[in-house]
Short mmCIF file of C-alpha atoms in Angstrom, two decimals:
data_model
loop_
_atom_site.label_atom_id
_atom_site.label_comp_id
_atom_site.label_asym_id
_atom_site.label_seq_id
_atom_site.Cartn_x
_atom_site.Cartn_y
_atom_site.Cartn_z
CA UNK A 1 11.97 -3.30 7.44
CA UNK A 2 13.28 -0.13 9.10
CA UNK A 3 16.75 0.69 10.38
CA UNK A 4 15.80 0.21 14.03
CA UNK A 5 14.65 -3.35 13.32
CA UNK A 6 17.90 -4.04 11.51
CA UNK A 7 19.94 -2.72 14.43
CA UNK A 8 18.02 -4.91 16.86
CA UNK A 9 18.85 -7.97 14.79
CA UNK A 10 22.47 -6.85 14.35
CA UNK A 11 22.87 -6.71 18.13
CA UNK A 12 21.96 -10.37 18.58
CA UNK A 13 24.75 -12.76 19.40
CA UNK A 14 25.16 -15.55 16.85
CA UNK A 15 25.44 -19.07 18.25
CA UNK A 16 28.00 -21.55 16.98
CA UNK A 17 26.71 -23.64 14.08
CA UNK A 18 27.11 -27.40 13.77
CA UNK A 19 26.49 -29.84 10.93
CA UNK A 20 23.01 -31.16 10.18
CA UNK A 21 23.26 -34.94 9.72
CA UNK A 22 20.29 -37.28 9.82
CA UNK A 23 18.10 -34.59 11.37
CA UNK A 24 20.51 -33.78 14.23
CA UNK A 25 22.98 -31.01 14.94
CA UNK A 26 26.39 -32.60 15.37
CA UNK A 27 29.90 -31.16 15.83
CA UNK A 28 32.84 -32.03 13.62
CA UNK A 29 34.07 -35.54 14.32
CA UNK A 30 37.36 -34.15 15.63
CA UNK A 31 35.71 -31.24 17.45
CA UNK A 32 37.37 -28.52 15.38
CA UNK A 33 35.67 -25.28 14.33
CA UNK A 34 36.22 -22.46 11.84
CA UNK A 35 35.96 -18.80 12.79
CA UNK A 36 33.34 -16.82 10.87
CA UNK A 37 34.80 -13.39 10.09
CA UNK A 38 32.27 -10.67 9.33
CA UNK A 39 33.33 -8.58 6.33
CA UNK A 40 31.52 -5.63 7.88
CA UNK A 41 34.21 -5.07 10.51
CA UNK A 42 36.70 -7.92 10.21
CA UNK A 43 35.70 -9.37 13.57
CA UNK A 44 34.85 -12.94 14.52
CA UNK A 45 31.08 -13.33 14.41
CA UNK A 46 30.76 -16.97 15.48
CA UNK A 47 32.10 -20.38 14.52
CA UNK A 48 30.97 -23.26 12.32
CA UNK A 49 31.97 -26.89 12.50
CA UNK A 50 35.17 -27.58 10.57
CA UNK A 51 34.01 -30.67 8.76
CA UNK A 52 36.12 -33.75 8.12
CA UNK A 53 35.93 -36.33 5.37
CA UNK A 54 34.32 -38.63 7.95
CA UNK A 55 31.60 -36.04 8.57
CA UNK A 56 30.81 -35.86 4.86
CA UNK A 57 30.76 -39.65 4.60
CA UNK A 58 28.27 -39.80 7.49
CA UNK A 59 26.03 -37.19 5.86
CA UNK A 60 26.06 -39.04 2.53
CA UNK A 61 25.24 -42.30 4.30
CA UNK A 62 22.29 -40.64 6.02
CA UNK A 63 21.06 -39.29 2.70
CA UNK A 64 21.39 -42.69 1.04
CA UNK A 65 19.50 -44.45 3.84
CA UNK A 66 16.73 -41.85 3.68
CA UNK A 67 16.42 -42.27 -0.06
CA UNK A 68 16.42 -46.05 -0.05
CA UNK A 69 13.78 -46.47 2.66
CA UNK A 70 11.43 -44.10 0.84
CA UNK A 71 10.68 -41.77 3.75
CA UNK A 72 10.74 -38.92 1.21
CA UNK A 73 11.22 -40.43 -2.24
CA UNK A 74 8.17 -42.67 -1.86
CA UNK A 75 5.89 -39.99 -0.44
CA UNK A 76 3.03 -38.92 -2.64
CA UNK A 77 3.76 -35.72 -4.56
CA UNK A 78 0.98 -33.93 -2.69
CA UNK A 79 2.65 -34.77 0.64
CA UNK A 80 6.04 -33.48 -0.51
CA UNK A 81 4.36 -30.34 -1.78
CA UNK A 82 2.81 -29.55 1.62
CA UNK A 83 6.16 -29.78 3.40
CA UNK A 84 7.97 -27.65 0.82
CA UNK A 85 5.22 -25.05 1.02
CA UNK A 86 5.55 -24.94 4.82
CA UNK A 87 9.29 -24.52 4.40
CA UNK A 88 8.77 -21.53 2.11
CA UNK A 89 6.31 -20.02 4.59
CA UNK A 90 8.82 -20.37 7.43
CA UNK A 91 11.58 -18.75 5.39
CA UNK A 92 9.29 -15.85 4.61
CA UNK A 93 8.21 -15.53 8.24
CA UNK A 94 11.86 -15.40 9.33
CA UNK A 95 13.04 -13.26 6.42
CA UNK A 96 14.35 -10.28 8.46
CA UNK A 97 16.41 -12.54 10.73
CA UNK A 98 17.75 -14.54 7.79
CA UNK A 99 18.62 -11.48 5.73
CA UNK A 100 20.50 -9.73 8.55
CA UNK A 101 22.31 -12.93 9.52
CA UNK A 102 23.39 -13.40 5.91
CA UNK A 103 24.60 -9.82 5.55
CA UNK A 104 26.66 -10.09 8.74
CA UNK A 105 28.23 -13.20 7.21
CA UNK A 106 28.87 -12.20 3.58
CA UNK A 107 28.51 -8.40 3.28
CA UNK A 108 25.71 -8.02 0.73
CA UNK A 109 23.86 -4.73 1.13
CA UNK A 110 20.65 -5.32 3.12
CA UNK A 111 18.39 -3.70 0.52
CA UNK A 112 19.49 -6.35 -1.98
CA UNK A 113 19.67 -9.20 0.53
CA UNK A 114 16.05 -8.86 1.65
CA UNK A 115 14.86 -9.50 -1.89
CA UNK A 116 17.58 -11.73 -3.31
CA UNK A 117 18.05 -14.02 -0.34
CA UNK A 118 15.06 -15.12 1.80
CA UNK A 119 12.51 -13.61 -0.56
CA UNK A 120 13.96 -15.32 -3.61
CA UNK A 121 14.57 -18.60 -1.76
CA UNK A 122 10.95 -18.81 -0.60
CA UNK A 123 9.66 -18.04 -4.09
CA UNK A 124 11.91 -20.69 -5.63
CA UNK A 125 10.79 -23.37 -3.19
CA UNK A 126 7.14 -22.54 -3.85
CA UNK A 127 7.75 -22.67 -7.61
CA UNK A 128 9.10 -26.22 -7.50
CA UNK A 129 6.56 -27.31 -4.90
CA UNK A 130 3.83 -26.27 -7.29
CA UNK A 131 5.60 -27.96 -10.21
CA UNK A 132 6.39 -31.33 -8.65
CA UNK A 133 2.97 -32.94 -9.21
CA UNK A 134 2.88 -31.72 -12.81
CA UNK A 135 5.92 -33.67 -14.00
CA UNK A 136 4.34 -36.46 -16.03
CA UNK A 137 5.80 -39.59 -17.54
CA UNK A 138 5.22 -40.38 -21.21
CA UNK A 139 3.63 -43.03 -23.42
CA UNK A 140 5.65 -43.82 -26.51
CA UNK A 141 4.08 -44.21 -29.98
CA UNK A 142 4.38 -47.97 -30.54
CA UNK A 143 2.75 -50.86 -32.33
CA UNK A 144 -0.61 -51.94 -30.92
CA UNK A 145 0.86 -55.00 -29.22
CA UNK A 146 3.48 -53.04 -27.26
CA UNK A 147 3.21 -50.43 -24.50
CA UNK A 148 6.23 -48.16 -24.24
CA UNK A 149 6.36 -46.06 -21.06
CA UNK A 150 8.90 -43.48 -19.93
CA UNK A 151 9.10 -43.03 -16.17
CA UNK A 152 10.75 -40.03 -14.51
CA UNK A 153 12.47 -41.12 -11.32
CA UNK A 154 14.59 -39.31 -8.72
CA UNK A 155 18.32 -39.85 -9.19
CA UNK A 156 19.04 -40.70 -5.55
CA UNK A 157 21.58 -38.64 -3.57
CA UNK A 158 22.42 -35.13 -4.76
CA UNK A 159 25.50 -33.26 -3.56
CA UNK A 160 25.14 -29.47 -3.69
CA UNK A 161 28.03 -27.03 -3.25
CA UNK A 162 26.87 -23.43 -2.91
CA UNK A 163 28.92 -20.18 -3.14
CA UNK A 164 29.15 -17.28 -0.74
CA UNK A 165 27.66 -14.43 -2.74
CA UNK A 166 23.94 -15.38 -2.59
CA UNK A 167 23.86 -18.57 -0.51
CA UNK A 168 20.11 -18.75 0.10
CA UNK A 169 19.05 -17.81 -3.40
CA UNK A 170 21.51 -20.09 -5.17
CA UNK A 171 21.03 -22.78 -2.54
CA UNK A 172 17.29 -22.79 -3.21
CA UNK A 173 17.91 -23.06 -6.96
CA UNK A 174 19.56 -26.42 -6.25
CA UNK A 175 17.78 -27.73 -3.16
CA UNK A 176 14.21 -27.02 -4.24
CA UNK A 177 14.07 -28.96 -7.53
CA UNK A 178 16.21 -31.78 -6.13
CA UNK A 179 13.91 -32.25 -3.13
CA UNK A 180 10.76 -31.69 -5.16
CA UNK A 181 11.66 -34.66 -7.35
CA UNK A 182 12.10 -36.91 -4.30
CA UNK A 183 15.87 -36.95 -3.96
CA UNK A 184 17.90 -36.76 -0.77
CA UNK A 185 20.51 -34.00 -0.60
CA UNK A 186 23.84 -33.30 1.06
CA UNK A 187 24.65 -29.58 1.14
CA UNK A 188 28.09 -28.01 1.44
CA UNK A 189 27.87 -24.22 2.02
CA UNK A 190 30.79 -21.89 1.36
CA UNK A 191 33.28 -21.51 4.19
CA UNK A 192 32.77 -17.74 4.23
CA UNK A 193 28.96 -17.72 4.07
CA UNK A 194 27.35 -20.69 5.80
CA UNK A 195 25.10 -19.15 8.42
CA UNK A 196 21.87 -18.17 6.65
CA UNK A 197 21.90 -21.35 4.58
CA UNK A 198 22.38 -23.51 7.67
CA UNK A 199 19.52 -21.69 9.35
CA UNK A 200 17.40 -22.36 6.26
CA UNK A 201 18.17 -26.07 6.64
CA UNK A 202 16.91 -25.91 10.22
CA UNK A 203 13.66 -24.42 8.97
CA UNK A 204 13.26 -27.27 6.47
CA UNK A 205 13.22 -29.74 9.36
CA UNK A 206 10.86 -27.51 11.32
CA UNK A 207 8.56 -27.68 8.29
CA UNK A 208 8.48 -31.48 8.52
CA UNK A 209 11.22 -32.67 6.17
CA UNK A 210 12.15 -36.18 7.36
CA UNK A 211 15.58 -36.70 8.96
CA UNK A 212 18.34 -37.59 6.54
CA UNK A 213 16.63 -36.10 3.50
CA UNK A 214 18.53 -32.80 3.73
CA UNK A 215 21.95 -32.91 5.39
CA UNK A 216 24.48 -30.08 5.58
CA UNK A 217 28.20 -30.19 6.35
CA UNK A 218 30.23 -27.02 6.86
CA UNK A 219 33.97 -26.73 6.38
CA UNK A 220 36.69 -26.35 3.81
CA UNK A 221 36.17 -27.31 0.21
CA UNK A 222 39.55 -29.02 0.04
CA UNK A 223 38.34 -31.43 2.73
CA UNK A 224 34.57 -31.90 2.75
CA UNK A 225 34.02 -30.79 -0.85
CA UNK A 226 36.64 -33.26 -2.02
CA UNK A 227 35.04 -36.03 0.04
CA UNK A 228 31.69 -35.29 -1.59
CA UNK A 229 33.21 -35.25 -5.06
CA UNK A 230 35.04 -38.56 -4.55
CA UNK A 231 32.09 -40.33 -2.93
CA UNK A 232 30.88 -43.48 -4.64
CA UNK A 233 27.42 -42.85 -3.21
CA UNK A 234 26.60 -39.38 -4.59
CA UNK A 235 24.66 -39.68 -7.85
CA UNK A 236 24.60 -36.05 -9.02
CA UNK A 237 26.84 -33.16 -8.04
CA UNK A 238 25.74 -29.54 -8.58
CA UNK A 239 28.06 -26.61 -8.04
CA UNK A 240 28.27 -22.84 -8.45
CA UNK A 241 31.69 -21.25 -8.11
CA UNK A 242 35.11 -20.96 -9.72
CA UNK A 243 36.33 -22.73 -12.81
CA UNK A 244 39.28 -24.22 -10.97
CA UNK A 245 37.03 -25.90 -8.43
CA UNK A 246 34.67 -27.03 -11.18
CA UNK A 247 37.55 -28.79 -12.94
CA UNK A 248 38.51 -30.56 -9.72
CA UNK A 249 34.94 -31.75 -9.21
CA UNK A 250 34.86 -33.22 -12.71
CA UNK A 251 38.14 -34.97 -11.95
CA UNK A 252 36.69 -36.35 -8.70
CA UNK A 253 33.70 -37.67 -10.61
CA UNK A 254 35.98 -39.42 -13.09
CA UNK A 255 38.02 -40.92 -10.27
CA UNK A 256 34.95 -42.22 -8.43
CA UNK A 257 31.58 -43.35 -9.77
CA UNK A 258 31.24 -41.12 -12.86
CA UNK A 259 28.53 -39.11 -11.12
CA UNK A 260 26.85 -36.45 -13.24
CA UNK A 261 28.34 -33.01 -12.56
CA UNK A 262 26.53 -29.75 -13.34
CA UNK A 263 28.57 -26.56 -13.08
CA UNK A 264 27.83 -22.83 -13.08
CA UNK A 265 31.25 -21.21 -13.22
CA UNK A 266 30.75 -17.50 -13.60
CA UNK A 267 31.74 -15.31 -16.50
CA UNK A 268 33.05 -12.13 -18.06
CA UNK A 269 29.72 -10.89 -19.29
CA UNK A 270 29.70 -8.18 -21.99
CA UNK A 271 27.29 -5.25 -21.70
CA UNK A 272 27.17 -3.77 -25.21
CA UNK A 273 25.98 -0.19 -25.75
CA UNK A 274 25.23 1.17 -29.22
CA UNK A 275 24.85 4.86 -29.97
CA UNK A 276 21.18 4.30 -30.82
CA UNK A 277 20.32 3.03 -27.32
CA UNK A 278 16.87 4.36 -26.38
CA UNK A 279 18.08 6.18 -23.25
CA UNK A 280 21.83 6.48 -22.75
CA UNK A 281 21.57 8.04 -19.30
CA UNK A 282 19.41 5.17 -18.09
CA UNK A 283 21.72 2.67 -19.78
CA UNK A 284 24.66 4.17 -17.87
CA UNK A 285 22.85 3.90 -14.55
CA UNK A 286 21.91 0.28 -15.22
CA UNK A 287 25.45 -0.50 -16.39
CA UNK A 288 26.80 0.83 -13.08
CA UNK A 289 24.25 -1.13 -11.07
CA UNK A 290 24.89 -4.23 -13.16
CA UNK A 291 28.53 -4.41 -12.06
CA UNK A 292 28.69 -2.58 -8.72
CA UNK A 293 25.71 -3.90 -6.74
CA UNK A 294 26.82 -6.49 -4.19
CA UNK A 295 30.31 -5.10 -4.80
CA UNK A 296 30.48 -6.87 -8.15
CA UNK A 297 30.13 -10.28 -6.49
CA UNK A 298 27.47 -11.51 -8.92
CA UNK A 299 27.96 -14.35 -11.41
CA UNK A 300 26.16 -12.51 -14.22
CA UNK A 301 27.68 -9.08 -13.45
CA UNK A 302 28.20 -6.97 -16.56
CA UNK A 303 31.94 -6.70 -15.95
CA UNK A 304 32.88 -5.81 -19.56
CA UNK A 305 31.39 -2.64 -20.98
CA UNK A 306 31.62 -2.44 -24.77
CA UNK A 307 30.71 1.04 -26.03
CA UNK A 308 30.31 2.31 -29.58
CA UNK A 309 33.29 4.60 -30.17
CA UNK A 310 31.21 7.65 -31.17
CA UNK A 311 29.69 7.87 -27.67
CA UNK A 312 32.49 6.26 -25.66
CA UNK A 313 33.78 9.27 -23.71
CA UNK A 314 30.38 10.74 -22.89
CA UNK A 315 28.94 7.37 -21.92
CA UNK A 316 31.87 6.45 -19.68
CA UNK A 317 31.46 9.82 -17.96
CA UNK A 318 27.80 8.99 -17.28
CA UNK A 319 28.69 5.57 -15.87
CA UNK A 320 31.36 7.16 -13.67
CA UNK A 321 28.83 9.70 -12.46
CA UNK A 322 26.41 6.93 -11.55
CA UNK A 323 29.17 4.94 -9.82
CA UNK A 324 30.34 7.92 -7.78
CA UNK A 325 26.77 8.49 -6.61
CA UNK A 326 26.59 4.97 -5.16
CA UNK A 327 27.33 4.87 -1.45
CA UNK A 328 29.88 2.30 -0.30
CA UNK A 329 29.52 1.39 3.35
CA UNK A 330 27.97 -0.62 6.13
CA UNK A 331 25.87 -3.22 4.32
CA UNK A 332 23.30 -3.18 7.14
CA UNK A 333 22.52 0.49 6.49
CA UNK A 334 19.47 0.92 4.30
CA UNK A 335 21.07 3.80 2.38
CA UNK A 336 24.11 1.77 1.37
CA UNK A 337 24.30 0.91 -2.33
CA UNK A 338 27.51 -1.14 -2.31
CA UNK A 339 28.30 -3.41 0.61
CA UNK A 340 31.44 -5.23 1.68
CA UNK A 341 33.80 -7.52 -0.17
CA UNK A 342 33.31 -11.02 1.20
CA UNK A 343 36.80 -11.52 2.63
CA UNK A 344 40.28 -10.06 2.93
CA UNK A 345 41.46 -12.66 0.42
CA UNK A 346 38.91 -11.52 -2.16
CA UNK A 347 39.67 -7.84 -1.56
CA UNK A 348 43.39 -8.44 -2.08
CA UNK A 349 42.66 -10.30 -5.32
CA UNK A 350 40.49 -7.42 -6.57
CA UNK A 351 43.24 -4.89 -5.92
CA UNK A 352 45.79 -7.06 -7.75
CA UNK A 353 43.49 -7.06 -10.79
CA UNK A 354 43.44 -3.26 -10.74
CA UNK A 355 47.22 -3.09 -10.51
CA UNK A 356 47.52 -5.52 -13.41
CA UNK A 357 45.07 -3.48 -15.49
CA UNK A 358 47.18 -0.36 -14.98
CA UNK A 359 50.37 -2.23 -15.86
CA UNK A 360 48.71 -3.38 -19.09
CA UNK A 361 47.89 0.20 -20.11
CA UNK A 362 44.43 0.65 -18.62
CA UNK A 363 43.42 4.02 -17.23
CA UNK A 364 41.46 4.27 -13.99
CA UNK A 365 38.56 6.67 -14.40
CA UNK A 366 37.28 6.29 -10.85
CA UNK A 367 37.95 4.11 -7.81
CA UNK A 368 40.70 1.53 -7.72
CA UNK A 369 41.34 1.60 -3.99
CA UNK A 370 40.31 0.04 -0.71
CA UNK A 371 38.08 2.36 1.29
CA UNK A 372 36.82 2.50 4.88
CA UNK A 373 39.82 0.52 6.11
CA UNK A 374 39.41 2.16 9.51
CA UNK A 375 36.26 0.08 10.08
CA UNK A 376 38.25 -3.14 9.93
CA UNK A 377 35.91 -4.30 7.17
CA UNK A 378 36.60 -5.10 3.54
CA UNK A 379 35.40 -2.32 1.25
CA UNK A 380 36.41 -1.19 -2.22
CA UNK A 381 35.43 1.81 -4.29
CA UNK A 382 33.58 1.07 -7.54
CA UNK A 383 36.29 1.04 -10.18
CA UNK A 384 36.14 1.84 -13.90
CA UNK A 385 39.11 1.11 -16.17
CA UNK A 386 39.21 2.31 -19.78
CA UNK A 387 41.57 1.28 -22.55
CA UNK A 388 40.98 -2.41 -21.88
CA UNK A 389 42.04 -4.42 -24.92
CA UNK A 390 40.71 -7.71 -26.25
CA UNK A 391 43.60 -9.68 -24.73
CA UNK A 392 43.84 -7.77 -21.45
CA UNK A 393 43.48 -9.57 -18.13
CA UNK A 394 40.28 -7.62 -17.41
CA UNK A 395 38.81 -9.07 -20.59
CA UNK A 396 39.91 -12.63 -20.03
CA UNK A 397 39.76 -13.22 -16.25
CA UNK A 398 36.82 -12.98 -13.86
CA UNK A 399 37.49 -10.52 -11.03
CA UNK A 400 34.30 -11.09 -9.02
CA UNK A 401 34.57 -7.61 -7.58
CA UNK A 402 33.53 -4.00 -8.32
CA UNK A 403 35.82 -3.57 -11.32
CA UNK A 404 34.47 -2.59 -14.75
CA UNK A 405 36.63 -2.79 -17.87
CA UNK A 406 35.64 -0.59 -20.82
CA UNK A 407 36.44 -1.25 -24.48
CA UNK A 408 35.30 0.81 -27.51
CA UNK A 409 34.09 -0.69 -30.80
CA UNK A 410 33.33 0.74 -34.24
CA UNK A 411 30.94 -1.74 -35.85
CA UNK A 412 28.37 -4.36 -34.94
CA UNK A 413 30.71 -7.05 -36.23
CA UNK A 414 33.52 -5.82 -33.99
CA UNK A 415 31.15 -5.71 -30.99
CA UNK A 416 30.26 -9.36 -31.56
CA UNK A 417 33.91 -10.34 -31.90
CA UNK A 418 34.79 -8.55 -28.67
CA UNK A 419 31.80 -10.03 -26.84
CA UNK A 420 32.90 -13.55 -27.85
CA UNK A 421 36.59 -12.97 -27.15
CA UNK A 422 36.63 -14.90 -23.86
CA UNK A 423 36.20 -18.55 -22.90
CA UNK A 424 33.17 -17.64 -20.80
CA UNK A 425 29.52 -17.43 -21.83
CA UNK A 426 27.14 -16.85 -18.92
CA UNK A 427 25.34 -13.55 -19.56
CA UNK A 428 25.39 -10.42 -21.67
CA UNK A 429 23.41 -7.38 -22.63
CA UNK A 430 22.79 -5.10 -25.59
CA UNK A 431 21.36 -1.59 -25.70
CA UNK A 432 19.86 -0.51 -29.03
CA UNK A 433 16.68 0.87 -30.59
CA UNK A 434 17.19 -1.31 -33.66
CA UNK A 435 15.01 -4.40 -33.34
CA UNK A 436 16.86 -6.28 -36.04
CA UNK A 437 20.20 -5.55 -34.40
CA UNK A 438 18.87 -6.70 -31.03
CA UNK A 439 17.88 -10.07 -32.49
CA UNK A 440 21.17 -10.40 -34.35
CA UNK A 441 23.08 -9.79 -31.13
CA UNK A 442 20.96 -12.30 -29.21
CA UNK A 443 21.86 -14.95 -31.78
CA UNK A 444 25.50 -13.99 -32.27
CA UNK A 445 26.75 -13.52 -28.71
CA UNK A 446 27.65 -16.90 -27.21
CA UNK A 447 26.02 -16.79 -23.81
CA UNK A 448 23.31 -18.43 -21.72
CA UNK A 449 21.37 -15.22 -20.96
CA UNK A 450 21.13 -12.12 -23.13
CA UNK A 451 19.46 -8.93 -21.91
CA UNK A 452 18.06 -6.27 -24.24
CA UNK A 453 17.77 -2.66 -23.03
CA UNK A 454 18.13 -3.85 -19.43
CA UNK A 455 20.60 -5.82 -17.38
CA UNK A 456 19.62 -8.38 -14.74
CA UNK A 457 16.25 -9.18 -13.25
CA UNK A 458 15.38 -12.44 -15.03
CA UNK A 459 13.10 -14.38 -12.69
CA UNK A 460 12.67 -18.07 -11.90
CA UNK A 461 10.54 -18.82 -14.94
CA UNK A 462 13.59 -18.82 -17.24
CA UNK A 463 16.79 -20.90 -17.04
CA UNK A 464 20.21 -19.67 -15.99
CA UNK A 465 23.07 -21.63 -17.48
CA UNK A 466 26.24 -20.96 -19.33
CA UNK A 467 28.20 -22.11 -22.35
CA UNK A 468 31.92 -22.61 -22.77
CA UNK A 469 33.81 -22.36 -19.49
CA UNK A 470 30.79 -20.86 -17.75
CA UNK A 471 29.56 -24.41 -17.21
CA UNK A 472 26.74 -26.73 -18.18
CA UNK A 473 23.17 -27.45 -17.16
CA UNK A 474 20.68 -24.86 -15.95
CA UNK A 475 19.42 -23.54 -12.66
CA UNK A 476 15.91 -22.04 -12.43
CA UNK A 477 12.78 -22.77 -14.46
CA UNK A 478 11.27 -26.18 -15.19
CA UNK A 479 14.42 -27.07 -17.14
CA UNK A 480 16.37 -27.37 -13.88
CA UNK A 481 14.29 -30.42 -12.95
CA UNK A 482 16.03 -32.44 -15.67
CA UNK A 483 19.23 -32.52 -13.58
CA UNK A 484 17.50 -34.34 -10.75
CA UNK A 485 15.63 -37.13 -12.57
CA UNK A 486 16.48 -40.31 -14.40
CA UNK A 487 14.47 -41.52 -17.38
CA UNK A 488 13.49 -45.18 -17.22
CA UNK A 489 11.91 -47.00 -20.14
CA UNK A 490 9.34 -49.75 -19.63
CA UNK A 491 8.84 -51.85 -22.78
CA UNK A 492 5.78 -54.06 -22.28
CA UNK A 493 4.63 -56.79 -24.65
CA UNK A 494 0.86 -56.93 -24.54
#
């Protein structure tokens, strides 16, 4: 995709988006809309329906009816596979449009969006389409006069709440296995990044997904997200986002029908660099990329850099050099390395974190400020803070922005203690040439994903899930299917 093609797509007007309920586009029940503000320039891009609790109730009812009458759940696996494959093909065919639309909505740099959004979404849907007719039941080992069978059945209605940083990618992680197993779904996109995901829902219907099987309601989490969480007719709720929202969803489940709730709640992932790393210059470049790409708005971002004290100063200088070489700017420019912050609210929060870090004794090596304010957009320089202690805010709280806290360590034991010093446990990394040390760190650091001599890049064949306050359950891989099935035992006397 060249720059001219991107500019052509940028110039397109964006129509107003409505809900998708029972296969139809419908406005909010009270007619209200929300402005969509582009983080590129701070201007209104379009509007989406401002959903009400009644809208969510209608979408859930449509999903329940679709599930109960078997229009999707009772289809043969081969039939479901064909439709999901067509959906993936349509996403791929419309990838440039989807990627540019998404960037205009959430600010991810286009070079990343092309791969991480429509490309990843299509691959994920194909993965679960291929897997769905390979999920077998089981025969239990029993006495000869008994047949014990274990059936794997769809759970029913799945509610999916998706964040704004990678809506298509993360949306596909939830929608694809849920639909592959025969469930009906109600989707709630993020208020600040609904457009590409809603367009992806349109393509699902174009591919032949029956009405009511995939519904989508836009609007505020405090309204439509709460209505989903409190519904007595949602069987499983899946969510990626903040810990505060995750806690509320668990409370809603307790106050309603005790629906299962699976949460991916982000982290403060440690990237640990030992002096014996095989290539310290490369490690520094990857460390910079691992926190600053997508302006740090990545759940698994390596936001804590733990560096062996003997190389601390030189290594930080290399990371700063790599960060300063990254171009912050228009996310629709192919030569941009760091795009926009998603919203003014998020940018303000990032800057408060930097101010707090300074007040707590941290030293800013580079960045720390808003940049390109004259564009009207929301941009921030990649920021490195040294002198970050174990108890500092930058150690304990997720920023979700381009802010890297650096802490030195003396020994392997101290590195492990620092790595485990937060309540989070989503991802981490270690750089070392010592194979034994690498394995010790994998075992000792409490996290769902551990990288060795790299950071990021794990594909859909392996699970992504956290421990501690990073959540429960897994997205990606065959393990994700477990969230969307019920086990039913048949005990038959012969």
